[in-house]
């Protein structure tokens, strides 16, 4: 029974890894294809992001160029785009800008998955602080054994719970970006 369980778990993980690899490969090919196509409007990614931010009632002053990856920084409320996404007028650059503006709109409007992600981030930071301090406190208190299993399980649970929230955020940001375009 234990061997069958291990085989099922490992097989499921391998299947998940294959699905993820196929999805990422397809997305990368589609992005590369759309990066070669110029948009009809000829706006750059930065210009499109500025217009879309204004359309949803947010300031376009929060756009930063030169990031390593395109993302919305929820902590600093900044839309960070790669230099290529900022200066390009490709379909991919406009789609990326619209998607990131979708994230900005989510966090400005208090989308449920965004609020839950913030809560998990606070929980994670608190857990990290406890994980750092716990061994010292138990040693000072004279405990003979330090058991970190439950704290590590909390970190694993946060990671597992965050995954569906991330999917919800990404799908909704794409939906918002399409609506904006």
Short mmCIF file of C-alpha atoms in Angstrom, two decimals:
data_model
loop_
_atom_site.label_atom_id
_atom_site.label_comp_id
_atom_site.label_asym_id
_atom_site.label_seq_id
_atom_site.Cartn_x
_atom_site.Cartn_y
_atom_site.Cartn_z
CA UNK A 1 0.00 0.00 0.00
CA UNK A 2 2.82 2.42 0.84
CA UNK A 3 4.64 1.64 -2.42
CA UNK A 4 1.45 2.21 -4.43
CA UNK A 5 0.94 5.56 -2.69
CA UNK A 6 4.49 6.64 -3.47
CA UNK A 7 4.09 5.60 -7.12
CA UNK A 8 0.82 7.55 -7.38
CA UNK A 9 2.28 10.67 -5.78
CA UNK A 10 5.46 10.60 -7.90
CA UNK A 11 3.46 9.81 -11.04
CA UNK A 12 1.07 12.68 -10.31
CA UNK A 13 3.99 15.07 -9.76
CA UNK A 14 5.61 13.97 -13.02
CA UNK A 15 2.32 14.44 -14.89
CA UNK A 16 1.94 17.90 -13.34
CA UNK A 17 5.51 18.78 -14.35
CA UNK A 18 4.87 17.64 -17.94
CA UNK A 19 1.67 19.68 -18.16
CA UNK A 20 3.46 22.74 -16.76
CA UNK A 21 6.34 22.30 -19.22
CA UNK A 22 3.98 21.97 -22.19
CA UNK A 23 1.98 25.02 -21.10
CA UNK A 24 5.07 27.18 -20.60
CA UNK A 25 6.53 26.08 -23.94
CA UNK A 26 3.30 26.93 -25.76
CA UNK A 27 3.07 30.30 -24.03
CA UNK A 28 6.69 31.10 -24.89
CA UNK A 29 6.16 30.23 -28.56
CA UNK A 30 3.00 32.35 -28.73
CA UNK A 31 4.75 35.28 -27.04
CA UNK A 32 7.71 35.07 -29.44
CA UNK A 33 5.32 34.98 -32.41
CA UNK A 34 3.33 38.00 -31.16
CA UNK A 35 6.54 39.89 -30.37
CA UNK A 36 7.34 39.95 -34.08
CA UNK A 37 3.93 41.43 -34.99
CA UNK A 38 3.53 45.19 -34.75
CA UNK A 39 0.28 46.48 -33.29
CA UNK A 40 -2.10 48.44 -35.50
CA UNK A 41 -2.17 51.42 -33.11
CA UNK A 42 1.66 51.67 -32.99
CA UNK A 43 1.63 52.57 -29.29
CA UNK A 44 4.59 51.41 -27.23
CA UNK A 45 3.99 49.28 -24.17
CA UNK A 46 4.68 52.29 -21.92
CA UNK A 47 2.24 54.52 -23.81
CA UNK A 48 -0.43 51.82 -23.79
CA UNK A 49 0.05 51.20 -20.05
CA UNK A 50 -0.27 54.95 -19.37
CA UNK A 51 -3.51 55.20 -21.34
CA UNK A 52 -4.96 52.05 -19.78
CA UNK A 53 -4.07 53.21 -16.26
CA UNK A 54 -5.84 56.51 -16.95
CA UNK A 55 -8.83 54.56 -18.29
CA UNK A 56 -9.23 52.73 -14.97
CA UNK A 57 -8.67 55.92 -12.96
CA UNK A 58 -5.08 55.31 -11.83
CA UNK A 59 -2.05 57.56 -12.23
CA UNK A 60 0.35 56.80 -15.06
CA UNK A 61 3.23 58.10 -12.92
CA UNK A 62 3.64 54.62 -11.41
CA UNK A 63 5.21 53.10 -14.56
CA UNK A 64 8.88 52.14 -14.25
CA UNK A 65 11.12 50.90 -17.02
CA UNK A 66 14.04 48.49 -16.75
CA UNK A 67 12.64 45.66 -14.64
CA UNK A 68 13.99 42.14 -15.10
CA UNK A 69 10.45 40.81 -15.48
CA UNK A 70 7.17 42.55 -16.26
CA UNK A 71 5.12 42.76 -13.07
CA UNK A 72 2.96 44.91 -10.83
CA UNK A 73 4.59 45.58 -7.47
CA UNK A 74 1.65 45.61 -5.08
CA UNK A 75 3.74 46.74 -2.12
CA UNK A 76 5.00 49.94 -3.80
CA UNK A 77 2.05 50.25 -6.22
CA UNK A 78 4.37 50.41 -9.22
CA UNK A 79 3.91 48.91 -12.68
CA UNK A 80 7.37 47.65 -13.65
CA UNK A 81 8.04 46.76 -17.27
CA UNK A 82 11.12 45.42 -19.01
CA UNK A 83 12.81 47.89 -21.34
CA UNK A 84 11.75 45.74 -24.30
CA UNK A 85 8.11 45.91 -23.24
CA UNK A 86 8.29 49.68 -22.74
CA UNK A 87 9.75 50.65 -26.12
CA UNK A 88 8.23 47.98 -28.33
CA UNK A 89 4.96 48.48 -30.19
CA UNK A 90 4.45 44.76 -30.70
CA UNK A 91 1.23 42.93 -29.91
CA UNK A 92 3.06 41.11 -27.11
CA UNK A 93 4.21 44.39 -25.50
CA UNK A 94 0.67 45.78 -25.54
CA UNK A 95 -0.79 42.55 -24.16
CA UNK A 96 1.83 42.51 -21.39
CA UNK A 97 1.13 46.14 -20.50
CA UNK A 98 -2.63 45.50 -20.43
CA UNK A 99 -2.17 42.42 -18.23
CA UNK A 100 -0.04 44.34 -15.72
CA UNK A 101 -2.57 47.20 -15.68
CA UNK A 102 -5.14 44.51 -14.91
CA UNK A 103 -3.11 43.67 -11.79
CA UNK A 104 -2.95 47.36 -10.83
CA UNK A 105 -6.74 47.57 -11.16
CA UNK A 106 -7.17 44.41 -9.05
CA UNK A 107 -5.21 45.78 -6.13
CA UNK A 108 -6.75 49.27 -6.44
CA UNK A 109 -10.27 47.81 -6.35
CA UNK A 110 -9.58 45.29 -3.57
CA UNK A 111 -10.08 42.11 -5.62
CA UNK A 112 -10.61 39.16 -3.24
CA UNK A 113 -7.58 37.17 -4.41
CA UNK A 114 -5.38 40.24 -4.00
CA UNK A 115 -6.58 40.76 -0.43
CA UNK A 116 -6.03 37.07 0.33
CA UNK A 117 -2.52 37.23 -1.16
CA UNK A 118 -1.66 40.22 1.05
CA UNK A 119 -2.94 38.32 4.09
CA UNK A 120 -0.81 35.29 3.20
CA UNK A 121 2.22 37.55 2.72
CA UNK A 122 1.71 38.98 6.21
CA UNK A 123 1.27 35.47 7.59
CA UNK A 124 4.45 34.37 5.82
CA UNK A 125 6.49 37.30 7.20
CA UNK A 126 5.15 36.67 10.70
CA UNK A 127 5.94 32.96 10.36
CA UNK A 128 9.46 33.75 9.17
CA UNK A 129 10.01 35.98 12.19
CA UNK A 130 8.75 33.26 14.53
CA UNK A 131 10.87 30.65 12.75
CA UNK A 132 13.93 32.84 13.22
CA UNK A 133 13.29 33.65 16.90
CA UNK A 134 11.84 30.29 18.05
CA UNK A 135 15.12 28.32 18.40
CA UNK A 136 16.68 31.12 20.49
CA UNK A 137 13.66 31.42 22.77
CA UNK A 138 13.45 27.67 23.39
CA UNK A 139 17.17 27.51 24.13
CA UNK A 140 16.95 30.43 26.58
CA UNK A 141 13.82 28.94 28.18
CA UNK A 142 15.69 25.71 28.77
CA UNK A 143 13.74 23.43 26.45
CA UNK A 144 15.74 20.33 25.71
CA UNK A 145 14.44 19.88 22.18
CA UNK A 146 13.58 22.33 19.41
CA UNK A 147 10.73 21.11 17.18
CA UNK A 148 10.27 23.19 14.04
CA UNK A 149 8.05 20.71 12.21
CA UNK A 150 4.80 22.58 12.79
CA UNK A 151 6.30 25.90 11.70
CA UNK A 152 7.70 24.36 8.53
CA UNK A 153 4.30 22.77 7.87
CA UNK A 154 2.78 26.27 8.13
CA UNK A 155 5.15 27.51 5.42
CA UNK A 156 4.21 24.58 3.20
CA UNK A 157 0.51 25.26 3.76
CA UNK A 158 0.97 28.93 2.81
CA UNK A 159 2.66 27.86 -0.44
CA UNK A 160 -0.10 25.38 -1.25
CA UNK A 161 -2.88 27.89 -0.51
CA UNK A 162 -1.15 30.62 -2.54
CA UNK A 163 -1.13 28.59 -5.76
CA UNK A 164 -4.89 28.78 -6.49
CA UNK A 165 -4.84 32.45 -5.48
CA UNK A 166 -2.08 33.09 -8.01
CA UNK A 167 -4.11 31.36 -10.73
CA UNK A 168 -7.15 33.48 -9.83
CA UNK A 169 -5.07 36.69 -9.92
CA UNK A 170 -3.45 35.86 -13.26
CA UNK A 171 -6.67 34.79 -14.97
CA UNK A 172 -8.52 37.86 -13.72
CA UNK A 173 -5.67 40.20 -14.75
CA UNK A 174 -5.77 38.70 -18.25
CA UNK A 175 -9.56 39.12 -18.38
CA UNK A 176 -9.24 42.75 -17.26
CA UNK A 177 -6.42 43.38 -19.74
CA UNK A 178 -8.51 42.02 -22.62
CA UNK A 179 -11.45 44.17 -21.55
CA UNK A 180 -9.22 47.25 -21.43
CA UNK A 181 -7.70 46.62 -24.85
#
